[in-house]
Short mmCIF file of C-alpha atoms in Angstrom, two decimals:
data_model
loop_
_atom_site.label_atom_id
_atom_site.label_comp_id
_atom_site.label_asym_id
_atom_site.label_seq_id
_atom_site.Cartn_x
_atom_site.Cartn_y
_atom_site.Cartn_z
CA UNK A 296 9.38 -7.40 -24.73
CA UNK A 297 11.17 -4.24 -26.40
CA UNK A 298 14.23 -3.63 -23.81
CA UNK A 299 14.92 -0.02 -22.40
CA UNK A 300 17.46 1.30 -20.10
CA UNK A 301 16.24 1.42 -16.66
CA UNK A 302 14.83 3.81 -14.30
CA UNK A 303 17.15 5.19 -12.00
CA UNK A 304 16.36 8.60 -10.23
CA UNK A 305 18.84 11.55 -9.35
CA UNK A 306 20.32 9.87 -6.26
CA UNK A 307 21.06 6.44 -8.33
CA UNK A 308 18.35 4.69 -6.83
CA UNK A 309 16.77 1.84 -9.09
CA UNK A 310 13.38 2.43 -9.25
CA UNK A 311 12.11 -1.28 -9.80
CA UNK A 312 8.71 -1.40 -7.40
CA UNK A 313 5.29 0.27 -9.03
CA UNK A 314 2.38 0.62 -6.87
CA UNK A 315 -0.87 0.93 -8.91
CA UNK A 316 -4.65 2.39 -7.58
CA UNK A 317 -7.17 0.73 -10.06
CA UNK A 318 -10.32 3.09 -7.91
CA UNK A 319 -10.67 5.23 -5.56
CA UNK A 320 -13.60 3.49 -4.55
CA UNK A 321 -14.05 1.48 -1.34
CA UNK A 322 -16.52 -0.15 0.70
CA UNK A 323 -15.23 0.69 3.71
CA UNK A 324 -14.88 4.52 4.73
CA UNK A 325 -11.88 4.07 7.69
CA UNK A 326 -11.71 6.87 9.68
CA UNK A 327 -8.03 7.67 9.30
CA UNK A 328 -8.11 7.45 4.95
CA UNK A 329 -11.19 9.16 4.11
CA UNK A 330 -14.27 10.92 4.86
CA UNK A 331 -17.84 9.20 5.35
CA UNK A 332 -19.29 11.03 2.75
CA UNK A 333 -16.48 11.06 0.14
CA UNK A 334 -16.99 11.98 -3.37
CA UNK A 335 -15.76 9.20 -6.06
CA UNK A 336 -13.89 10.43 -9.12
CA UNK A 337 -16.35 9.92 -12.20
CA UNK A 338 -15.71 6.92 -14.57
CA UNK A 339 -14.27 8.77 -17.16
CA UNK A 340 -11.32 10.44 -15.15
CA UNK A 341 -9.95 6.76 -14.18
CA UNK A 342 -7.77 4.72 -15.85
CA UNK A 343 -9.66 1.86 -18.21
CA UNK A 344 -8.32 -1.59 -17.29
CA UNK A 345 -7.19 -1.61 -20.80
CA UNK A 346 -5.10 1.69 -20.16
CA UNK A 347 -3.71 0.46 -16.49
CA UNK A 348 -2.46 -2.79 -19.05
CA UNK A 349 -0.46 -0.63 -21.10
CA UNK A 350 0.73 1.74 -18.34
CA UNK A 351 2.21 -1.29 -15.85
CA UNK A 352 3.57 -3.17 -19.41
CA UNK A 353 5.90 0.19 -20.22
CA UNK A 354 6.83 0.15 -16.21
CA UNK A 355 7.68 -3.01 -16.53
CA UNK A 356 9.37 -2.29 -20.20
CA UNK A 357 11.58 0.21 -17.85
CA UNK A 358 12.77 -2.41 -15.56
CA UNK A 359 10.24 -2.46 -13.12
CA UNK A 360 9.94 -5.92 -11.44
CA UNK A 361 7.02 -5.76 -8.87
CA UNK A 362 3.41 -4.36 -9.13
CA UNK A 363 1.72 -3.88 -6.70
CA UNK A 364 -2.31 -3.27 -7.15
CA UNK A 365 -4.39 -0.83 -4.57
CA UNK A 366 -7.26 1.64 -4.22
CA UNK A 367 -9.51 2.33 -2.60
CA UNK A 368 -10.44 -1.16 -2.68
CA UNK A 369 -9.44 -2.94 -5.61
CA UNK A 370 -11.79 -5.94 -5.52
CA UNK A 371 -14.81 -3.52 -5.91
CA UNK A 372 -13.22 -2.97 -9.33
CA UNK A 373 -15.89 -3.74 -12.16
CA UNK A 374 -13.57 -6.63 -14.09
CA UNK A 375 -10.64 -6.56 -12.00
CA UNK A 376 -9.89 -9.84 -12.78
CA UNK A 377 -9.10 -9.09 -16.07
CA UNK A 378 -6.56 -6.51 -15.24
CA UNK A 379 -4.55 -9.89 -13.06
CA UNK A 380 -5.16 -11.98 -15.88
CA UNK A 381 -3.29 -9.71 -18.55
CA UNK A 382 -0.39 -8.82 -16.20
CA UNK A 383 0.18 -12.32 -15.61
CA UNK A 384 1.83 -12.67 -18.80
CA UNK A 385 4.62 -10.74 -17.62
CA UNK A 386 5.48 -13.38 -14.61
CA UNK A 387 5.24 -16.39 -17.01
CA UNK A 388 7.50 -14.66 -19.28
CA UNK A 389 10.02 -13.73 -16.65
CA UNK A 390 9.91 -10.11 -17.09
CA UNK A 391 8.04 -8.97 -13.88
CA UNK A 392 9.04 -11.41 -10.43
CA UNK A 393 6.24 -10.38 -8.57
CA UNK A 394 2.27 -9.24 -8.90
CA UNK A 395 0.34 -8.96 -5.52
CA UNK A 396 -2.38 -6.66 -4.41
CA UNK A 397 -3.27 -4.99 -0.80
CA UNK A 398 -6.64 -5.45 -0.02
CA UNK A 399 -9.32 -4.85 3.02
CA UNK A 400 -10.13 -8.47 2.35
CA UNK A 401 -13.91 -7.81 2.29
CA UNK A 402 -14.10 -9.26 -1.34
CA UNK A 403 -11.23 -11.57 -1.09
CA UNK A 404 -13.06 -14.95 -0.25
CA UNK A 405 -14.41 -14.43 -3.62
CA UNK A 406 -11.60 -13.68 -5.76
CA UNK A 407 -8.75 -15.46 -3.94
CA UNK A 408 -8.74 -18.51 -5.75
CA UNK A 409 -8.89 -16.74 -9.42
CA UNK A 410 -5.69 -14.31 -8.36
CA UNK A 411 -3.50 -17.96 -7.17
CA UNK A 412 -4.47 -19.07 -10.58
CA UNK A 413 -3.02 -15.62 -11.96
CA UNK A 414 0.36 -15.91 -10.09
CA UNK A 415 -0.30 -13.81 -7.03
CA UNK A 416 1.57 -15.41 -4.83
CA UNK A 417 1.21 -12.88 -1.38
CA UNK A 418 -1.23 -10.39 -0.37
CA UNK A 419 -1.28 -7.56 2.46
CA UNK A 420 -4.42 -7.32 4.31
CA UNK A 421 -5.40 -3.91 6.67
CA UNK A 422 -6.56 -5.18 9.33
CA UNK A 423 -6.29 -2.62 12.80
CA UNK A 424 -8.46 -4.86 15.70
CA UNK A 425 -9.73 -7.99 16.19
CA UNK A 426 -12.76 -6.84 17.75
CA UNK A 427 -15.31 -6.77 15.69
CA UNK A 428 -17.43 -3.74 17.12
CA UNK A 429 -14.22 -1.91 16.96
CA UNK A 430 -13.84 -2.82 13.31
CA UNK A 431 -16.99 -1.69 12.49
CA UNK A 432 -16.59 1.54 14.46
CA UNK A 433 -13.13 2.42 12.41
CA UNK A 434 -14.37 1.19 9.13
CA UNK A 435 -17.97 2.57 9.50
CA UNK A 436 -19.40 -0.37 7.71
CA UNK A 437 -16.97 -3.43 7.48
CA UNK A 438 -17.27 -6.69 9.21
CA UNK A 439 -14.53 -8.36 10.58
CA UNK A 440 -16.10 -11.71 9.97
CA UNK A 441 -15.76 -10.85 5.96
CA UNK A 442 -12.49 -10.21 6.52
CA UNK A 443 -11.39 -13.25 8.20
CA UNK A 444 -13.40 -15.28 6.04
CA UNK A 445 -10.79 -13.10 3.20
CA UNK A 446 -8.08 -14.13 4.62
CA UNK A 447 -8.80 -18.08 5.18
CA UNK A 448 -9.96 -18.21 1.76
CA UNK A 449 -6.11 -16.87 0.89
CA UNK A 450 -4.37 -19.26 2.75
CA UNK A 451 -6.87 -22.07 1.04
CA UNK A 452 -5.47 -20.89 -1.90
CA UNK A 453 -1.95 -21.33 -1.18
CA UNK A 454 -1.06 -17.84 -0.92
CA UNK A 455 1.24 -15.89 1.92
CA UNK A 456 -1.07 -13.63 4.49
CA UNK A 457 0.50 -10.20 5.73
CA UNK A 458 -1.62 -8.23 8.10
CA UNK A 459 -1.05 -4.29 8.06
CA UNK A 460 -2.50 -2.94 11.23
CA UNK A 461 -2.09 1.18 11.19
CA UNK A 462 -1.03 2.05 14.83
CA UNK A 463 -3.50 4.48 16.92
CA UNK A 464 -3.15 5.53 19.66
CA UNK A 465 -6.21 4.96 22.21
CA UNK A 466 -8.25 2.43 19.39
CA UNK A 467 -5.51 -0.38 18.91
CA UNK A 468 -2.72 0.14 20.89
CA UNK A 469 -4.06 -1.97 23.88
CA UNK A 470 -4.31 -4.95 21.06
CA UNK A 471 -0.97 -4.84 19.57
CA UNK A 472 0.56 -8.42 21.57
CA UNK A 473 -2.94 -10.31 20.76
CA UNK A 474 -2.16 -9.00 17.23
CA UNK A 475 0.68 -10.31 16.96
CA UNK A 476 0.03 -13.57 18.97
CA UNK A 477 -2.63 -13.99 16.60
CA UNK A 478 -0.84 -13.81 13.29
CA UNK A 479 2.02 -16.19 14.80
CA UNK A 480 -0.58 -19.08 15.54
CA UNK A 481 -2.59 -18.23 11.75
CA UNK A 482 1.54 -18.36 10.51
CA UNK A 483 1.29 -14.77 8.94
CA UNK A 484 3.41 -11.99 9.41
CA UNK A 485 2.10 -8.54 10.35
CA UNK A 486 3.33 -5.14 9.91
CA UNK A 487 2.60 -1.44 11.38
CA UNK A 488 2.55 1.17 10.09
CA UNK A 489 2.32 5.04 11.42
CA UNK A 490 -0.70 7.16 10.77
CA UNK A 491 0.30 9.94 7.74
CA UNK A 492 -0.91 12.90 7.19
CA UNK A 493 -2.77 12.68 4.32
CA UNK A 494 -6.22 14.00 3.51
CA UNK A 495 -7.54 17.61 3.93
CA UNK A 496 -11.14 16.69 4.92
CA UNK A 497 -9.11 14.53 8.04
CA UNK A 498 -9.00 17.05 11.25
CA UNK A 499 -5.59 17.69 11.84
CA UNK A 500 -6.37 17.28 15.95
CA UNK A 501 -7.52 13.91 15.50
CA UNK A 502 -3.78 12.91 13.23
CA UNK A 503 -1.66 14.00 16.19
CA UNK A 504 -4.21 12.63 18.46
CA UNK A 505 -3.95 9.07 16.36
CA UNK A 506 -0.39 9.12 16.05
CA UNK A 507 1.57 6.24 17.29
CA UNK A 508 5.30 6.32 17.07
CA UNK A 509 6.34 2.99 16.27
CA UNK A 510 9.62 3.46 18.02
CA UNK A 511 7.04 3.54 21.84
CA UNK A 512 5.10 0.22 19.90
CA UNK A 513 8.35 -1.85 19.29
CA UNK A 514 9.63 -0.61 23.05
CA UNK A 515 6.48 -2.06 24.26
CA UNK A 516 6.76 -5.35 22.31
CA UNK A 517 9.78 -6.00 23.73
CA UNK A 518 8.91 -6.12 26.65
CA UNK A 519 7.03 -8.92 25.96
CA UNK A 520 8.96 -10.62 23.23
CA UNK A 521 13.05 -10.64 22.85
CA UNK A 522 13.56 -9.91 19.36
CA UNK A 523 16.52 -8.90 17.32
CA UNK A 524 16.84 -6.85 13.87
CA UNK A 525 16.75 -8.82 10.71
CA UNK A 526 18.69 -7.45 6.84
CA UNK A 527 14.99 -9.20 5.79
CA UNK A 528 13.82 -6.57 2.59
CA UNK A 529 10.73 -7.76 0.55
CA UNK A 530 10.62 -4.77 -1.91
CA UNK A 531 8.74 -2.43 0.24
CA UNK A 532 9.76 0.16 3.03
CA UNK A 533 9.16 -2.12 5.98
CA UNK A 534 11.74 -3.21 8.19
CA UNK A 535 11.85 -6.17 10.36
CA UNK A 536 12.84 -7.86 13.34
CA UNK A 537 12.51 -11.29 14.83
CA UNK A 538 11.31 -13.13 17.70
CA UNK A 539 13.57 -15.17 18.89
CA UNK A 540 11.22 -17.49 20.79
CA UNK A 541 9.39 -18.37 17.45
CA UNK A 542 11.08 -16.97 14.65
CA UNK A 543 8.02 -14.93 13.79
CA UNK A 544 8.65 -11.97 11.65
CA UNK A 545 7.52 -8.25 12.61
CA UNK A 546 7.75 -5.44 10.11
CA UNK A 547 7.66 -1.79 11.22
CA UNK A 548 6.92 0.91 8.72
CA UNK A 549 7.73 4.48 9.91
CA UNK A 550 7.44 7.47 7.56
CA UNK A 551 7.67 9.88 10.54
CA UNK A 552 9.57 8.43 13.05
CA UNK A 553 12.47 6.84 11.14
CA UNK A 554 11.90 7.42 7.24
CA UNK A 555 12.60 5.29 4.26
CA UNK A 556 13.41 7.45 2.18
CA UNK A 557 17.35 6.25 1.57
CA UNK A 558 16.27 2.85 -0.05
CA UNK A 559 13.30 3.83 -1.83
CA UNK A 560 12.97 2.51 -5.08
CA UNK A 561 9.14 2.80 -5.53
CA UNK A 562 6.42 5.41 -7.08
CA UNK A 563 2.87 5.35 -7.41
CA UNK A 564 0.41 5.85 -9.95
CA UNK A 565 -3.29 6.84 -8.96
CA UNK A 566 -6.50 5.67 -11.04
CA UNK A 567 -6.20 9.09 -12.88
CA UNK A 568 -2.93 8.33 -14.09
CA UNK A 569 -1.31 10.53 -12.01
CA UNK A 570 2.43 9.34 -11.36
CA UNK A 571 3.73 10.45 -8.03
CA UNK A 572 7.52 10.02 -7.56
CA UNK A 573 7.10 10.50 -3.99
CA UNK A 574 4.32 9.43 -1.55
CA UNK A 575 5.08 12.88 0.48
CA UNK A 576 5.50 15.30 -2.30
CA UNK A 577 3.06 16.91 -4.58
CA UNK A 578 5.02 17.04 -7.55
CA UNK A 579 3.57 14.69 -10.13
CA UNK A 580 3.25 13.61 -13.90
CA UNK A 581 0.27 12.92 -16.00
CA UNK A 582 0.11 10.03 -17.76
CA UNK A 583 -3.12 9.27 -18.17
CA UNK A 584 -2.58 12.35 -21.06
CA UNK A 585 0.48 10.52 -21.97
CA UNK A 586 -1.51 7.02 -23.02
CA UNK A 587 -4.48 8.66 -25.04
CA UNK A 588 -2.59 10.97 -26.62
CA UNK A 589 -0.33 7.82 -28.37
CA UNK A 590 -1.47 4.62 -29.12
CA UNK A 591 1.78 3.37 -29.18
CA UNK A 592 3.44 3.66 -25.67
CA UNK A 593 6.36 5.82 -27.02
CA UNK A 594 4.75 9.79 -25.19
CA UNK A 595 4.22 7.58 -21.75
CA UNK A 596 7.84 6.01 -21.62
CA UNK A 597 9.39 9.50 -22.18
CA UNK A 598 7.03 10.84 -19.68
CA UNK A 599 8.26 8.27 -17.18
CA UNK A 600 11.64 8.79 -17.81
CA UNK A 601 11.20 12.59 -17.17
CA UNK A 602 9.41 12.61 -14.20
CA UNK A 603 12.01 10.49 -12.65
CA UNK A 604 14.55 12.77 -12.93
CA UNK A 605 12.55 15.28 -10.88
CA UNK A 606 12.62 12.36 -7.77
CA UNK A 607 13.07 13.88 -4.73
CA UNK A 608 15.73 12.31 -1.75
CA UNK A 609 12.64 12.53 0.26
CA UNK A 610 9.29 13.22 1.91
CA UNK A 611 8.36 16.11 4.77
CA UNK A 612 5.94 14.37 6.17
CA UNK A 613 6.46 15.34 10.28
CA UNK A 614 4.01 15.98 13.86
CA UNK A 615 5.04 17.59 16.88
CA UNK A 616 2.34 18.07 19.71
CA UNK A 617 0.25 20.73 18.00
CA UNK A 618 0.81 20.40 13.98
CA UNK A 619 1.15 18.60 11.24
CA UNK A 620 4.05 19.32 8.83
CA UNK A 621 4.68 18.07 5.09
CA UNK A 622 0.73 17.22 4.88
CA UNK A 623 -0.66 16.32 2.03
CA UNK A 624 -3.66 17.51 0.35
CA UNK A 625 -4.67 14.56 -1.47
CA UNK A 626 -6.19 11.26 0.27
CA UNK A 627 -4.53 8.05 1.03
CA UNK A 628 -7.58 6.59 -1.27
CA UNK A 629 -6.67 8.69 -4.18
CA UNK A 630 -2.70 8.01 -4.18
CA UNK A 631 -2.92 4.39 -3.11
CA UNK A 632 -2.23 2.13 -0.18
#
């Protein structure tokens, strides 16, 4: 593989972590990432599996070394398979260390077995309740049983379960110990995350009225659990603590409450091709231009390179008890999980 200098953005962070949509497109319709009746892009405006090959191959060409694959839903990808099977070449060759996707797990007890076999090693499941008629009330037409039937399938397989579970306030928040007792007997780790404000056809009322500070959820898990903070980093923004009864693992990720932005070394691309330096920020490059302009992928590295330079420290993202600051427009199913 042709070497490069690597990425680094105007406050000498490494960028080394790519997060890739392959669809906006999603069986599910969860109340707090898009609308019931959302429009999906037409084929011709997303990225050809062919085209996400190249892209992820000149990231990787720049010194990225993890990928991580999102939607939408991924698995409802015509062919995704494909996509895992090309980009496995770079782990046997040693020049990416890690491919993994994060899924709703509707789609995974068919496809879990094929993705060990292409060197995905962990995946991150959303999963907010364990009850199914609440499931099906926040995901308008999941079933939990598809899910958990997902993630055995997984662990079958031989790879490492993470649970996300977004924090809400009034839906889950009565759940979060059985949560977590749950994903310490099923040996899986599990991770929160705050509610962002993403998504113009999402009522601002019912953000603030979902929001969940995850500094009030890890005061109320310790009062049922003594835990202490861990230097554990696995590539993403998450960051952990420990039970010290059982060892178990806990990851918090906070965008609002205590922001990530000091470490990041990630950015996103959506099934457009649009490259997003920053999950909170607008500002973006087009690369999907980039690749069919040039066969050879000579325009997209030098479009890569530029955006980077226009990385911002950080995101705006911010609620207080009536509004919602730093919003953006765009959905969490367009940029990617």
């Amino acid at each position: 593989m042709k070497k490069q200098a690597p990425l680094i953005d105007p406050f000498l962070r490494p960028i080394t972590y790519l997060r890739v949509s392959v669809t906006d497109r999603c069986d599910f319709r969860c109340t707090y990432c898009m609308s019931e009746n959302i429009k999906f892009l037409p084929k011709k405006d997303v990225l050809s599996l062919e085209e996400l090959d190249r892209m992820c191959t000149g990231f990787i060409e720049l010194g990225v070394k993890k990928i991580r694959v999102t939607g939408g839903e991924p698995l409802v990808r015509r062919d995704i398979m494909s996509l895992f099977e090309r980009l496995s070449r770079h782990l046997n060759s040693g020049a990416l260390e890690e491919l993994t996707l994060t899924t709703n797990g509707s789609q995974l007890a068919k496809h879990a077995k094929t993705l060990a076999g292409f060197g995905v090693k962990r995946v991150n499941i959303s999963l907010d309740t364990l009850d199914a008629d609440k499931f099906a009330r926040i995901t308008r037409r999941g079933r939990l049983s598809d899910v958990l039937e997902g993630i055995a399938a997984a662990k079958a397989a031989g790879m490492r379960v993470k649970i996300n579970a977004v924090a809400l306030k009034g839906f889950n928040d009565t759940e979060v110990i059985d949560l977590i007792e749950w994903c310490a007997r099923e040996d899986m780790e599990i991770t929160f995350i705050e509610v962002m404000p993403m998504g113009d056809d999402i009522d601002d009322a019912l953000r603030i009225g979902d929001y969940y500070s995850l500094l009030d959820l890890r005061d109320h898990i310790a009062k049922h659990f003594e835990l202490r903070d861990i230097p554990l980093r696995t590539g993403g923004p998450a960051r952990y603590v420990e039970r010290i009864d059982n060892g178990q693992k806990i990851g918090f990720i906070t965008p609002l409450s205590h922001n990530f932005c000091e470490s990041c070394n990630r950015v996103r691309v959506t099934c457009t091709g649009d490259l997003y330096m920053c999950l909170g920020q607008e500002d973006k490059a087009d690369l999907r231009a980039a690749l069919r302009s040039d066969e050879s992928n000579e325009t997209l590295v030098k479009t890569i390179r530029e955006a980077i330079t226009r990385k911002p420290k950080g995101h705006d993202f911010d609620y207080d008890r009536q509004n919602v600051s730093g919003k953006m427009s765009r959905s969490m199913s367009h940029t990617g999980g």
